[in-house]
Coordinates of C-alpha atoms and ligand atoms in Angstrom, one line a residue:
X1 CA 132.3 86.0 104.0
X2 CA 135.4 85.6 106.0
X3 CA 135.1 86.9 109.8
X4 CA 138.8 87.0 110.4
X5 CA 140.7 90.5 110.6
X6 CA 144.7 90.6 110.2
X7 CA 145.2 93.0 112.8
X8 CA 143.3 94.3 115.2
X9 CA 144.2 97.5 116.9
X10 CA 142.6 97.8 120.1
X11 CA 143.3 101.5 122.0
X12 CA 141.9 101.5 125.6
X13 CA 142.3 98.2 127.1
X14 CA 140.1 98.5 130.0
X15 CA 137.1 96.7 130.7
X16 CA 135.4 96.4 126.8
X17 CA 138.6 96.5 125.1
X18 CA 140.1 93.6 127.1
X19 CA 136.8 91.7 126.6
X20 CA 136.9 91.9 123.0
X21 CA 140.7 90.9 123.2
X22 CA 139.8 87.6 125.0
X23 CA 136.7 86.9 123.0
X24 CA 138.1 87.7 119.4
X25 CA 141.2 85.1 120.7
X26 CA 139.3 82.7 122.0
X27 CA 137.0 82.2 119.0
X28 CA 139.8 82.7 116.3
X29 CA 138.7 86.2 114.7
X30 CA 142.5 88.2 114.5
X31 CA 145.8 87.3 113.4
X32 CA 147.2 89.9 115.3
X33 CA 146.1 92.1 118.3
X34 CA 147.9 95.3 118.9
X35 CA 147.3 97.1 122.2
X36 CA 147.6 100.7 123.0
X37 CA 146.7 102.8 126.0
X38 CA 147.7 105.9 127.8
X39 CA 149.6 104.9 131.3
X40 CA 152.3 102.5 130.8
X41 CA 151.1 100.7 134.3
X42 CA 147.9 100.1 132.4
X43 CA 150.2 98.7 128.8
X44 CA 152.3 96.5 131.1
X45 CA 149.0 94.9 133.2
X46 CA 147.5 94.4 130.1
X47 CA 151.4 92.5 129.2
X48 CA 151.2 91.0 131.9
X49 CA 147.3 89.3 131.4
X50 CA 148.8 88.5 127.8
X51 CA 145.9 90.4 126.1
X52 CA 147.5 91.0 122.8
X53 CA 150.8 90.0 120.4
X54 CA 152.2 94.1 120.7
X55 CA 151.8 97.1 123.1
X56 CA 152.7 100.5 122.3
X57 CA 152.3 103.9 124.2
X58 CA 151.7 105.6 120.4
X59 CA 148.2 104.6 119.1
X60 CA 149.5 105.5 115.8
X61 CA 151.7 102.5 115.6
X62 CA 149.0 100.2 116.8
X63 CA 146.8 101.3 114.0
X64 CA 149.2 100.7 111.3
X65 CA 148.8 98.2 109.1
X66 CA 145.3 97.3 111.0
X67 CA 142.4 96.0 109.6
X68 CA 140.1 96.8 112.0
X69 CA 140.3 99.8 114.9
X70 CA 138.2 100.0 118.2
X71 CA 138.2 103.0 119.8
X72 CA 137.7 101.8 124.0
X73 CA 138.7 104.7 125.8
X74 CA 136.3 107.3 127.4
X75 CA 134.4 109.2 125.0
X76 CA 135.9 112.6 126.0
X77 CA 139.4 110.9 124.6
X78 CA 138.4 110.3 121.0
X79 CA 139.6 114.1 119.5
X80 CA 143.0 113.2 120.5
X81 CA 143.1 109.8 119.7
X82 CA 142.1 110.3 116.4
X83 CA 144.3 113.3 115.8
X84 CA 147.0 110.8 116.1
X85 CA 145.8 107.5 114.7
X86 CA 144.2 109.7 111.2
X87 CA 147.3 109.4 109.3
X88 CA 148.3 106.2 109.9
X89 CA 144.9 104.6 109.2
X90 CA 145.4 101.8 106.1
X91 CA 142.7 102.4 102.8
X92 CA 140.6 100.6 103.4
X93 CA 140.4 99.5 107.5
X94 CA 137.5 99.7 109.6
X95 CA 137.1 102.4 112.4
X96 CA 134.8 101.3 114.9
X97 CA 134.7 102.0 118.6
X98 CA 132.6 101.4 121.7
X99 CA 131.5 104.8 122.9
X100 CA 128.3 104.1 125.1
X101 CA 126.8 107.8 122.7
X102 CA 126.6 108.0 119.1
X103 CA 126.0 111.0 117.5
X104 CA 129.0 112.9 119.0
X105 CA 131.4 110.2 118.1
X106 CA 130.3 110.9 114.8
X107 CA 131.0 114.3 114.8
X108 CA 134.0 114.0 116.6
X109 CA 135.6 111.1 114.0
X110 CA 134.1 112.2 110.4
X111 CA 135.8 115.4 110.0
X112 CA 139.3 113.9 110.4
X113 CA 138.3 110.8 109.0
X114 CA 141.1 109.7 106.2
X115 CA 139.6 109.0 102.3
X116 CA 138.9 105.3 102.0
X117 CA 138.5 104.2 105.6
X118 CA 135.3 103.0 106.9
X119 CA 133.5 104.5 109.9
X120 CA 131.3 102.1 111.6
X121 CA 130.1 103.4 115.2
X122 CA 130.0 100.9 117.4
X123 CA 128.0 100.1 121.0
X124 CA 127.8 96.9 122.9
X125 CA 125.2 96.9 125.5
X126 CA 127.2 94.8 128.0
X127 CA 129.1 95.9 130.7
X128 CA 130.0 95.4 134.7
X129 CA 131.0 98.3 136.9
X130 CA 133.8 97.1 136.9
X131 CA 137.2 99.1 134.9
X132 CA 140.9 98.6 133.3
X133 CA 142.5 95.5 132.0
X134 CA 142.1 92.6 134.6
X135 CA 137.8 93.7 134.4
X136 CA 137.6 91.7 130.8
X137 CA 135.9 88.7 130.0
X138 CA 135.4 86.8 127.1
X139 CA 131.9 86.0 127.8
X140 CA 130.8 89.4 128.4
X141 CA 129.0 89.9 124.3
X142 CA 127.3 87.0 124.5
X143 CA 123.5 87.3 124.4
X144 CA 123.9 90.5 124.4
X145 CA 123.4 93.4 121.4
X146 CA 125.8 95.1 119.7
X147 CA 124.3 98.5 118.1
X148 CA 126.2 99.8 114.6
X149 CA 125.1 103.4 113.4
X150 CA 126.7 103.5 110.0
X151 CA 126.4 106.1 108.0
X152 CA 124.7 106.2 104.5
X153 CA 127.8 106.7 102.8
X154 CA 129.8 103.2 104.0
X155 CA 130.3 100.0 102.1
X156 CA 128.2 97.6 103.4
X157 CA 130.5 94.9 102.6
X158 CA 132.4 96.5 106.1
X159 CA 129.4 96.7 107.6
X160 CA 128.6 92.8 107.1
X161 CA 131.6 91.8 108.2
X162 CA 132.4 94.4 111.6
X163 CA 128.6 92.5 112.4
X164 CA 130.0 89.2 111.5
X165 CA 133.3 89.7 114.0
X166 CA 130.5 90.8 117.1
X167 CA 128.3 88.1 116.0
X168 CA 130.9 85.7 116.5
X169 CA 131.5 87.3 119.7
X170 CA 127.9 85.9 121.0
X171 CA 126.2 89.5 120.5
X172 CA 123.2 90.1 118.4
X173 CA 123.7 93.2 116.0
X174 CA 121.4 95.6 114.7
X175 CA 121.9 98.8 112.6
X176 CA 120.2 101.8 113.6
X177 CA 120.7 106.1 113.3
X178 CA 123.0 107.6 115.5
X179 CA 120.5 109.8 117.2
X180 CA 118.1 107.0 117.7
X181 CA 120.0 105.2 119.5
X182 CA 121.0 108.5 122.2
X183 CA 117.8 108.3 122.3
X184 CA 117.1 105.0 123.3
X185 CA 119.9 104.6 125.6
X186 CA 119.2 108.2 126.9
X187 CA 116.3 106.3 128.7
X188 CA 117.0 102.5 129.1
X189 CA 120.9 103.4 130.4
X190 CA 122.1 106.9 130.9
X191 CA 119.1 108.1 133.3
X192 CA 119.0 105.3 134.9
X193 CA 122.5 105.5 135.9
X194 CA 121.8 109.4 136.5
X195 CA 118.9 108.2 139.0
X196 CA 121.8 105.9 140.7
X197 CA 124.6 108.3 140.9
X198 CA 121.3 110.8 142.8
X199 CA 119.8 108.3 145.5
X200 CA 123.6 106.9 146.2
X201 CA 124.5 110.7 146.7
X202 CA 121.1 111.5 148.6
X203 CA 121.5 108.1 151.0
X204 CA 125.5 109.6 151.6
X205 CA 124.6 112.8 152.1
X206 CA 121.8 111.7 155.0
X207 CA 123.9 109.3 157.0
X208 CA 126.3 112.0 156.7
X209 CA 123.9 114.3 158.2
X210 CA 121.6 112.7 160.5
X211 CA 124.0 109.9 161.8
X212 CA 121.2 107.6 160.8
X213 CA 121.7 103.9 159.2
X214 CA 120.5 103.9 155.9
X215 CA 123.6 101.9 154.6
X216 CA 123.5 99.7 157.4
X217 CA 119.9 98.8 156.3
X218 CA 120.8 99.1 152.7
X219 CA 120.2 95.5 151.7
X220 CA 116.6 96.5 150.4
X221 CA 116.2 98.1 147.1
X222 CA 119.5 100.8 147.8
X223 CA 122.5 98.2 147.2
X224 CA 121.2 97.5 143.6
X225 CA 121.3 100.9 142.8
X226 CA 125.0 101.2 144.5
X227 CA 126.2 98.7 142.3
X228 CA 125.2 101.2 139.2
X229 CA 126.3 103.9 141.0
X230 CA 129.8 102.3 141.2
X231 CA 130.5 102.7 137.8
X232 CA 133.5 104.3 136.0
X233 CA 133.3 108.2 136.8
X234 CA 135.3 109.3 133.7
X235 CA 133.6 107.4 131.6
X236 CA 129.9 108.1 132.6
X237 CA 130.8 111.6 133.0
X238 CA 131.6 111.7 129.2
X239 CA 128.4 110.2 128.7
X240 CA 126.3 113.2 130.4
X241 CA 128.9 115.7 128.7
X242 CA 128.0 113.9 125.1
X243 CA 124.9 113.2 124.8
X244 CA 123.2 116.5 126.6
X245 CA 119.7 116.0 124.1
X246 CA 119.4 112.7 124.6
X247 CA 119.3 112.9 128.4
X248 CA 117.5 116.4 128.7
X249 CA 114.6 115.2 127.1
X250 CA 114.0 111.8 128.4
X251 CA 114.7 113.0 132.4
X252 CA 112.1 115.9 131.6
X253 CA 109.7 112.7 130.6
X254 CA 111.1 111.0 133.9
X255 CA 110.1 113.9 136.1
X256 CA 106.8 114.5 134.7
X257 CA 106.0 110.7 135.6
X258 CA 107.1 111.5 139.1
X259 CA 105.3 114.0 139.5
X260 CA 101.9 112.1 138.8
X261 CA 103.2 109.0 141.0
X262 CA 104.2 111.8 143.6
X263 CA 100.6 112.9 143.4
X264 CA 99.3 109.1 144.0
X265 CA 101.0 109.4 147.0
X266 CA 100.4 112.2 148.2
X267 CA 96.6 111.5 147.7
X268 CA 96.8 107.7 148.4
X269 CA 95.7 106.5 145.3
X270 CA 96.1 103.1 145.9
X271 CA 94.6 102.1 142.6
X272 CA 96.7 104.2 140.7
X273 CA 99.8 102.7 142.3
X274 CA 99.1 99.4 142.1
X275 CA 98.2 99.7 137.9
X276 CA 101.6 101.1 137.8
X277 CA 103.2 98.8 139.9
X278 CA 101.6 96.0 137.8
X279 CA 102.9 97.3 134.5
X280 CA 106.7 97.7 135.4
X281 CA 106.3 93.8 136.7
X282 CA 105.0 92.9 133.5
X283 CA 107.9 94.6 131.6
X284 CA 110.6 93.2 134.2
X285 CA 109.2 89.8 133.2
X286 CA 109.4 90.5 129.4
X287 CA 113.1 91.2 129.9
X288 CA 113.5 88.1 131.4
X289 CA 111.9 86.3 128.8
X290 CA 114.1 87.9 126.0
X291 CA 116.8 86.4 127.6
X292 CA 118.7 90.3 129.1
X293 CA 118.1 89.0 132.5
X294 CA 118.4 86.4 134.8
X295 CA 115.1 85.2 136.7
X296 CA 117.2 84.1 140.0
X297 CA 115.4 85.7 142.6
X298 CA 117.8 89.0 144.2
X299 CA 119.7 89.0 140.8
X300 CA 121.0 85.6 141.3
X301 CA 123.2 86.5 144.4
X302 CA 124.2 83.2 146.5
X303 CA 122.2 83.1 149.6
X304 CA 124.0 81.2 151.8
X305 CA 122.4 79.6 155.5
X306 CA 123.7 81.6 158.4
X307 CA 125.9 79.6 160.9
X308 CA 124.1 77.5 162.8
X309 CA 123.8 78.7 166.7
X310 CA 125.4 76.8 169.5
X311 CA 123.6 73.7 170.9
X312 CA 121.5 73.9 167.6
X313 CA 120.9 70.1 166.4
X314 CA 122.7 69.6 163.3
X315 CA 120.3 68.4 159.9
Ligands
NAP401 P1 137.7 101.4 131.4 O1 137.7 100.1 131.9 O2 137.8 102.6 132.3 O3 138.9 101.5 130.3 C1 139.2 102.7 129.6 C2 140.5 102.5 128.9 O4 140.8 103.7 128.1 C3 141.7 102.3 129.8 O5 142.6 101.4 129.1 C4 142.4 103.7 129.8 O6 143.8 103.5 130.0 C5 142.1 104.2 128.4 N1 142.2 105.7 128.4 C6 141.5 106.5 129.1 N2 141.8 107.8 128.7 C7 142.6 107.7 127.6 C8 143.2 108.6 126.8 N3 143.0 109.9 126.9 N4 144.0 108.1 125.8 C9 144.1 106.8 125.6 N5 143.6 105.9 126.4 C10 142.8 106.3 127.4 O7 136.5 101.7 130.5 P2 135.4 100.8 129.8 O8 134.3 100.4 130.7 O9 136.2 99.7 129.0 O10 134.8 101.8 128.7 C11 135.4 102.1 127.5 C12 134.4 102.6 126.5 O11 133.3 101.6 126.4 C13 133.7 103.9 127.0 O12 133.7 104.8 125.8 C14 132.3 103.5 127.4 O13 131.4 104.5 127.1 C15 132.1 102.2 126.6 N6 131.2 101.2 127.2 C16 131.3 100.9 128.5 C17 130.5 100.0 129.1 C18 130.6 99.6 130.5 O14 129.6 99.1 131.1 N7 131.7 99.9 131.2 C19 129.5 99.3 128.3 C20 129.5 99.7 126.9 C21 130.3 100.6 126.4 P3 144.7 104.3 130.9 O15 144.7 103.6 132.2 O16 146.0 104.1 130.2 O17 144.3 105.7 131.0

């Protein structure tokens, strides 16, 4: 089956859209991009990076005549977007998007969802905390999966070939429900970043208080959580707003488990502890091994050699 798409109509062309502009180019998957956005400063820097072949302010236009749609804006944006882009949609296209939830995209897309176009929910789990146009890199897919929740009711011929184009990307695909994967990501993404956006907040909130030098000290296990915590406000606050189960029930799992490693402290179980301690290595290691993350010690930052003091004899 052929991977190539006539047009591609990307609107949102910040960080994921931009990637998949310069990794769909790059490995020959589109005829034709068309871009669309919301701010004309953000449609002319995406101009300007030469990300696609047309740029319009009016998703509509972008759509038509597409192939194949990916929604890359914030989640909260996809009710308007697709109140304009519904009646231009060709017979026949694809509608995916990028939407880190599932289920409310879904419900958002379905009920205006024109006769004869496919709806094939999209997520890559790839990303930086890093945002807009100039963030994009074509490398960004590879190794990495792509999640589709497609629904019972779409041709699987659309489904092949939307996993063929992310494939071809680098990504590794796999189909699952909607609400299993907010579930999932509930626990291995949205707490997590939920936990950041708290101990960042916490860490502010204490220098701001005490005058004390937690961020001057922060190069222990704080700066990797600030990194998280850096991420696109909008877009994580749509996350929270969307997937309000998914979330709820794995942070009530989350704070039980404190609880009990509260308690191990609080009663210096050291055995406790350590078991505990030795499992999380075990599954840090098991993420290396399936290739999600890199075994450089401190995340592979470059350590360089401080400058060698005055009168110091040179190697
Ligand atoms: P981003 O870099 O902030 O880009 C968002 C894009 O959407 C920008 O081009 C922005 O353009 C546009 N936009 C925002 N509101 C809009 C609206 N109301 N109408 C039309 N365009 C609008 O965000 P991103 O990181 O690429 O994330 C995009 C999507 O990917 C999100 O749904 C997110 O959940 C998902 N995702 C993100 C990551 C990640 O790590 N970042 C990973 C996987 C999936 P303007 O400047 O014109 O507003």
């Amino acid at each position: 089956m052929s991977v190539k798409f006539k047009k591609l109509a990307l609107i949102g062309i910040g960080l994921i859209g931009s990637s998949i502009a310069l990794a769909a180019r790059r490995q020959g998957l589109v005829d034709h991009i068309a871009i669309s956005t919301r701010k004309p400063e953000t449609l002319a820097e995406a101009e300007a990076l030469q990300l696609g072949d047309s740029y319009t302010l009016d998703p509509a236009e972008a759509v038509r005549d597409a192939d194949l749609v990916i929604l890359c804006t914030p989640v909260g944006a996809y009710k308007s977007v697709m109140e304009a882009i519904a009646p231009s949609l060709a017979p026949g296209a694809i509608l995916s998007d990028v939407g880190s939830v599932k289920e409310h995209v879904v419900k958002v897309l379905q009920p205006l969802l024109p006769e004869g176009v496919q709806l094939i929910p999209g997520h890559p789990i790839a990303g930086t905390e890093h945002s807009g146009p100039s963030a994009g890199f074509p490398e960004l897919f590879a190794g990495r999966w792509c999640v589709l929740t497609p629904g019972p009711e779409v041709d699987p011929a659309a489904v092949e070939k939307l996993s063929a184009f992310w494939r071809a990307m680098g990504s590794q695909v796999e189909c699952m429900d909607a609400a299993h994967h907010d579930m999932v990501l509930a626990i291995t993404s949205h707490v997590p970043h939920l936990i950041a956006y708290n101990i960042v907040g916490t860490v502010a909130d204490l220098e701001a208080d005490t005058k004390s030098e937690v961020i001057k000290f922060s190069a222990s296990g704080f700066r990797d959580f600030t990194r998280i915590a850096a991420s696109d406000p909008v877009m994580w606050r749509d996350v929270f707003l969307t997937n309000r189960d998914g979330v709820l029930e794995m942070l009530g799992r989350f704070l039980e488990d404190l609880a009990v490693l509260q308690r191990a402290v609080r009663t210096g179980d050291g055995p406790a502890l350590e078991a505990m301690f030795t499992r999380t290595r075990a599954i840090r290691r098991s993420i290396i091994s399936a290739g999600q993350e890199t075994a450089a010690p401190d995340f592979g930052r470059p350590h360089e050699a401080p400058p060698a003091a005055e009168g110091d004899e040179k190697a």
